Amino acid sequence: QVQLVESGGGSVQAGGSVRLSCTASGRTFSSYAMGWFRQAPGKEREFVAVISGRGSLTYYADFVKGRFTISRDNAKNTVSLQMNSLKPEDTAVYYCAADSTVGRLRAGGDVGSWGQGTQVTVSS
């Protein structure tokens, strides 16, 4: 497992942008698929985006397609989520996650490693 620490959350008005980052410990970062999930108050945690170990594959939840972009820098052990055109319904705690395969992250559930989460609040 890897240790994950998110940063970059905050408050923004609708239509604005926020960039989240997640830094991982360890020397095998490129062997992990990395993903972002979110959990809004009173709702279950849901999949947002995932990127493969070398960054060649990305998948997004339908509700963020065209607005969010996931990327990674394996030299810096970081994965980022650029969020544009934010809506109030994007308000949630965003979690970084790591697992061995893209498929396991897309499925959610018993993911290998989670970060502590970072709050994003979008006001109308």
XYZ file of C-alpha atoms in Angstrom:
124
model
C 0.000 0.000 0.000
C 0.946 3.621 -0.435
C 0.311 6.627 1.747
C -1.686 9.346 0.025
C -2.051 13.005 0.956
C -4.439 15.315 -0.888
C -4.228 19.078 -1.165
C -5.841 21.912 -3.072
C -9.443 21.871 -1.919
C -11.347 25.009 -1.037
C -14.334 27.168 -1.819
C -15.161 28.495 -5.266
C -18.114 30.017 -7.058
C -20.030 28.137 -9.694
C -18.217 28.214 -13.002
C -14.849 28.445 -11.318
C -11.922 26.037 -11.216
C -10.015 24.098 -8.599
C -6.981 21.864 -8.933
C -6.528 18.996 -6.515
C -3.247 17.205 -5.996
C -2.351 13.958 -4.314
C 1.158 12.988 -3.309
C 2.059 9.368 -2.735
C 4.811 7.827 -0.688
C 7.035 5.047 -1.923
C 9.189 4.318 -4.929
C 6.711 2.269 -6.960
C 4.188 4.987 -7.738
C 4.135 4.239 -11.454
C 2.957 0.699 -10.768
C -0.329 1.977 -9.324
C -3.425 3.117 -11.084
C -4.623 6.300 -9.380
C -8.109 7.630 -9.015
C -10.334 10.287 -7.537
C -13.604 9.703 -5.754
C -15.966 12.059 -3.997
C -18.579 11.924 -1.289
C -21.249 14.550 -0.862
C -23.151 14.961 2.420
C -25.691 12.203 2.863
C -24.518 10.343 -0.222
C -22.297 7.378 -0.904
C -18.770 7.795 -2.163
C -18.682 7.759 -5.966
C -16.070 7.304 -8.667
C -14.868 10.447 -10.436
C -11.817 9.612 -12.559
C -8.948 7.146 -12.908
C -5.600 7.091 -14.674
C -3.359 4.128 -15.427
C 0.147 3.749 -14.052
C 1.880 5.252 -17.068
C -0.886 7.738 -17.734
C -1.911 6.244 -21.064
C -5.485 5.437 -20.027
C -8.031 7.655 -18.356
C -11.694 7.159 -17.551
C -14.218 9.577 -16.162
C -17.643 9.463 -14.616
C -20.244 10.786 -17.034
C -21.075 13.728 -14.797
C -17.525 15.165 -15.068
C -16.657 14.419 -18.684
C -15.413 17.514 -20.456
C -15.036 19.438 -17.184
C -12.473 17.483 -15.141
C -9.035 16.231 -16.206
C -6.927 13.707 -14.342
C -3.158 13.645 -14.832
C -0.070 12.290 -13.131
C 3.612 13.034 -12.789
C 5.418 9.823 -11.910
C 8.696 11.659 -11.324
C 7.013 13.599 -8.522
C 4.709 10.827 -7.259
C 1.687 13.034 -7.782
C -1.717 12.762 -9.394
C -3.876 15.795 -10.038
C -7.483 16.546 -10.805
C -8.159 19.779 -12.679
C -11.786 20.712 -12.172
C -13.308 23.372 -14.411
C -16.841 24.714 -14.866
C -17.679 23.673 -11.339
C -21.285 23.324 -10.264
C -22.827 23.418 -6.794
C -23.529 19.694 -7.123
C -19.761 19.097 -7.311
C -19.551 20.050 -3.639
C -18.068 17.070 -1.812
C -15.058 15.674 -0.043
C -12.690 14.453 -2.737
C -10.526 11.418 -2.086
C -7.427 10.203 -3.836
C -7.086 6.442 -4.222
C -4.533 3.922 -5.435
C -4.846 0.345 -6.552
C -3.154 -2.173 -8.777
C -5.462 -1.808 -11.765
C -7.711 0.724 -13.451
C -10.542 -1.776 -13.266
C -10.402 -2.113 -9.504
C -10.539 1.655 -9.078
C -13.422 2.069 -11.512
C -15.304 -0.569 -9.556
C -14.675 1.287 -6.293
C -15.416 -0.655 -3.154
C -12.418 -2.339 -1.586
C -9.718 -0.023 -2.944
C -6.135 -0.568 -1.810
C -5.268 2.888 -0.442
C -7.201 6.057 0.329
C -6.173 9.564 1.148
C -7.753 11.509 3.975
C -9.905 13.634 1.669
C -10.098 17.317 0.837
C -13.226 19.473 0.853
C -14.414 21.269 -2.278
C -17.340 23.639 -1.871
C -18.997 25.260 -4.879
C -21.403 28.092 -4.205
C -24.085 29.306 -6.585
